[in-house]
Amino acid sequence: MSTFYFTGSDFASRYPGRLTNAEVTSVWIPYGCRELDRRLGSVFTVPFSSNNFTAFSLAMDLAWLGILTRTGKIDDSKEIKSMVDAAIKALISGKEPMVTVDGVMSFAAGGSQTIWSSTQDYKPVFDQREAEQQRIDPDMTDADWDADT
């Protein structure tokens, strides 16, 4: 299930009279949101929250870019593609923040390609040993117990 960052009426407000609400809702909203998740998922946790203004704006622009690229005329999409690519590059590099509707800013951590995990600092549960010798990292269980208290 995908999270959508904008609605058909949001799209119609920014790009009025272009497509029917059914076309926008069924095709282009999912496209824009998935494309944004794909392009920023290596440096931000996706899906983004519903109050993320940057995600709202870029997903809508990516949907519009998807529509424009289907015209077959490169000039139709060149300007918005340049703008969207520059914004995404700035987000990934950490030069620009994601901004929520209430002004909270989140920067990418230097464009890291590492995905965060709550268990990344612990020894994996399964390794090359025989099944009977597998053990859960005691530091992980201690941390779980400490979190519960």
Short mmCIF file of C-alpha atoms in Angstrom, two decimals:
data_model
loop_
_atom_site.label_atom_id
_atom_site.label_comp_id
_atom_site.label_asym_id
_atom_site.label_seq_id
_atom_site.Cartn_x
_atom_site.Cartn_y
_atom_site.Cartn_z
CA MET A 1 0.00 0.00 0.00
CA SER A 2 1.38 3.36 -0.98
CA THR A 3 1.20 6.59 0.93
CA PHE A 4 0.01 9.51 -1.16
CA TYR A 5 1.37 12.97 -0.43
CA PHE A 6 -1.20 14.99 -2.36
CA THR A 7 -4.78 14.71 -3.61
CA GLY A 8 -6.48 15.21 -6.93
CA SER A 9 -7.74 18.61 -5.81
CA ASP A 10 -4.19 19.63 -4.80
CA PHE A 11 -3.01 18.68 -8.28
CA ALA A 12 -5.88 20.53 -9.97
CA SER A 13 -5.00 23.64 -7.95
CA ARG A 14 -1.39 23.60 -9.14
CA TYR A 15 -2.00 22.35 -12.69
CA PRO A 16 -5.64 23.32 -13.45
CA GLY A 17 -7.66 21.86 -16.29
CA ARG A 18 -5.04 19.41 -17.44
CA LEU A 19 -6.55 15.98 -16.71
CA THR A 20 -9.64 14.47 -15.18
CA ASN A 21 -9.64 13.80 -11.45
CA ALA A 22 -9.99 10.06 -12.18
CA GLU A 23 -6.81 10.04 -14.32
CA VAL A 24 -4.86 11.99 -11.71
CA THR A 25 -6.10 9.87 -8.81
CA SER A 26 -5.69 6.46 -10.42
CA VAL A 27 -2.44 6.96 -12.34
CA TRP A 28 -0.48 10.10 -11.62
CA ILE A 29 -0.76 10.47 -7.84
CA PRO A 30 0.60 6.94 -7.28
CA TYR A 31 3.28 7.53 -9.92
CA GLY A 32 4.52 10.81 -8.40
CA CYS A 33 4.56 9.44 -4.84
CA ARG A 34 6.30 6.18 -5.74
CA GLU A 35 8.85 8.01 -7.86
CA LEU A 36 9.64 10.36 -4.97
CA ASP A 37 10.01 7.41 -2.57
CA ARG A 38 12.29 5.68 -5.07
CA ARG A 39 14.51 8.70 -5.60
CA LEU A 40 14.84 9.69 -1.92
CA GLY A 41 14.49 6.32 -0.20
CA SER A 42 18.26 5.84 0.01
CA VAL A 43 18.73 8.86 2.30
CA PHE A 44 15.36 9.39 3.99
CA THR A 45 12.93 7.01 5.64
CA VAL A 46 9.95 6.54 3.35
CA PRO A 47 7.03 6.88 3.20
CA PHE A 48 7.14 10.48 4.33
CA SER A 49 4.71 11.87 6.89
CA SER A 50 1.52 13.51 5.71
CA ASN A 51 2.73 16.92 6.92
CA ASN A 52 5.93 16.91 4.80
CA PHE A 53 5.58 19.93 2.52
CA THR A 54 8.67 19.05 0.48
CA ALA A 55 7.29 15.57 -0.27
CA PHE A 56 3.90 17.10 -1.11
CA SER A 57 5.43 19.53 -3.58
CA LEU A 58 8.01 17.24 -5.20
CA ALA A 59 5.61 14.30 -5.60
CA MET A 60 3.16 16.58 -7.38
CA ASP A 61 5.92 17.92 -9.64
CA LEU A 62 7.09 14.38 -10.40
CA ALA A 63 3.54 13.42 -11.36
CA TRP A 64 3.37 16.44 -13.67
CA LEU A 65 6.77 15.56 -15.10
CA GLY A 66 5.50 12.05 -15.79
CA ILE A 67 2.57 13.49 -17.68
CA LEU A 68 4.76 15.87 -19.68
CA THR A 69 7.25 13.20 -20.69
CA ARG A 70 4.44 11.33 -22.42
CA THR A 71 3.86 14.16 -24.90
CA GLY A 72 6.96 13.20 -26.87
CA LYS A 73 8.16 16.81 -26.90
CA ILE A 74 11.34 17.16 -24.83
CA ASP A 75 10.88 20.91 -24.39
CA ASP A 76 7.58 20.32 -22.58
CA SER A 77 9.32 18.67 -19.66
CA LYS A 78 12.85 20.09 -19.72
CA GLU A 79 12.28 22.99 -17.30
CA ILE A 80 10.39 21.06 -14.62
CA LYS A 81 12.78 18.08 -14.94
CA SER A 82 15.72 20.38 -14.32
CA MET A 83 14.00 21.93 -11.29
CA VAL A 84 12.97 18.57 -9.77
CA ASP A 85 16.38 16.96 -10.40
CA ALA A 86 18.15 19.92 -8.76
CA ALA A 87 15.85 19.80 -5.73
CA ILE A 88 16.34 16.06 -5.27
CA LYS A 89 20.11 16.36 -5.71
CA ALA A 90 20.19 19.09 -3.04
CA LEU A 91 18.13 16.95 -0.66
CA ILE A 92 20.33 13.88 -1.17
CA SER A 93 23.55 15.85 -0.69
CA GLY A 94 22.27 17.41 2.53
CA LYS A 95 22.42 20.97 1.16
CA GLU A 96 18.65 21.42 1.39
CA PRO A 97 16.28 20.08 4.05
CA MET A 98 12.93 18.35 3.88
CA VAL A 99 10.45 20.81 5.40
CA THR A 100 7.19 20.00 7.14
CA VAL A 101 4.15 22.27 7.04
CA ASP A 102 5.03 23.58 10.51
CA GLY A 103 8.60 24.48 9.49
CA VAL A 104 10.54 21.54 10.98
CA MET A 105 13.58 20.78 8.81
CA SER A 106 15.26 17.41 8.29
CA PHE A 107 18.57 17.12 6.48
CA ALA A 108 19.96 13.99 4.88
CA ALA A 109 23.02 12.78 6.74
CA GLY A 110 25.62 13.63 4.11
CA GLY A 111 23.97 11.65 1.36
CA SER A 112 24.63 8.33 3.06
CA GLN A 113 23.42 5.30 1.16
CA THR A 114 23.14 3.22 4.35
CA ILE A 115 19.68 2.30 5.49
CA TRP A 116 19.15 2.59 9.24
CA SER A 117 17.98 -0.41 11.24
CA SER A 118 17.12 -0.68 14.93
CA THR A 119 19.24 -3.84 15.09
CA GLN A 120 22.21 -2.72 12.97
CA ASP A 121 24.62 -2.54 15.92
CA TYR A 122 23.94 -6.11 17.06
CA LYS A 123 25.34 -9.41 15.91
CA PRO A 124 22.98 -11.10 13.45
CA VAL A 125 20.80 -13.80 14.96
CA PHE A 126 21.59 -16.28 12.22
CA ASP A 127 25.10 -16.95 10.99
CA GLN A 128 27.17 -19.87 9.69
CA ARG A 129 26.96 -21.98 12.84
CA GLU A 130 24.77 -25.05 13.20
CA ALA A 131 21.11 -24.31 13.99
CA GLU A 132 21.45 -25.63 17.55
CA GLN A 133 24.29 -23.18 18.23
CA GLN A 134 22.47 -20.04 17.04
CA ARG A 135 21.99 -17.42 19.77
CA ILE A 136 20.44 -13.97 19.98
CA ASP A 137 22.96 -11.25 20.79
CA PRO A 138 22.64 -10.70 24.57
CA ASP A 139 23.25 -6.96 24.10
CA MET A 140 20.13 -6.83 21.93
CA THR A 141 17.94 -8.56 24.51
CA ASP A 142 19.36 -6.32 27.26
CA ALA A 143 18.50 -3.26 25.19
CA ASP A 144 14.97 -4.57 24.64
CA TRP A 145 14.54 -5.13 28.37
CA ASP A 146 15.95 -1.69 29.17
CA ALA A 147 13.55 -0.08 26.69
CA ASP A 148 10.61 -1.74 28.43
CA THR A 149 11.49 -0.34 31.86
#
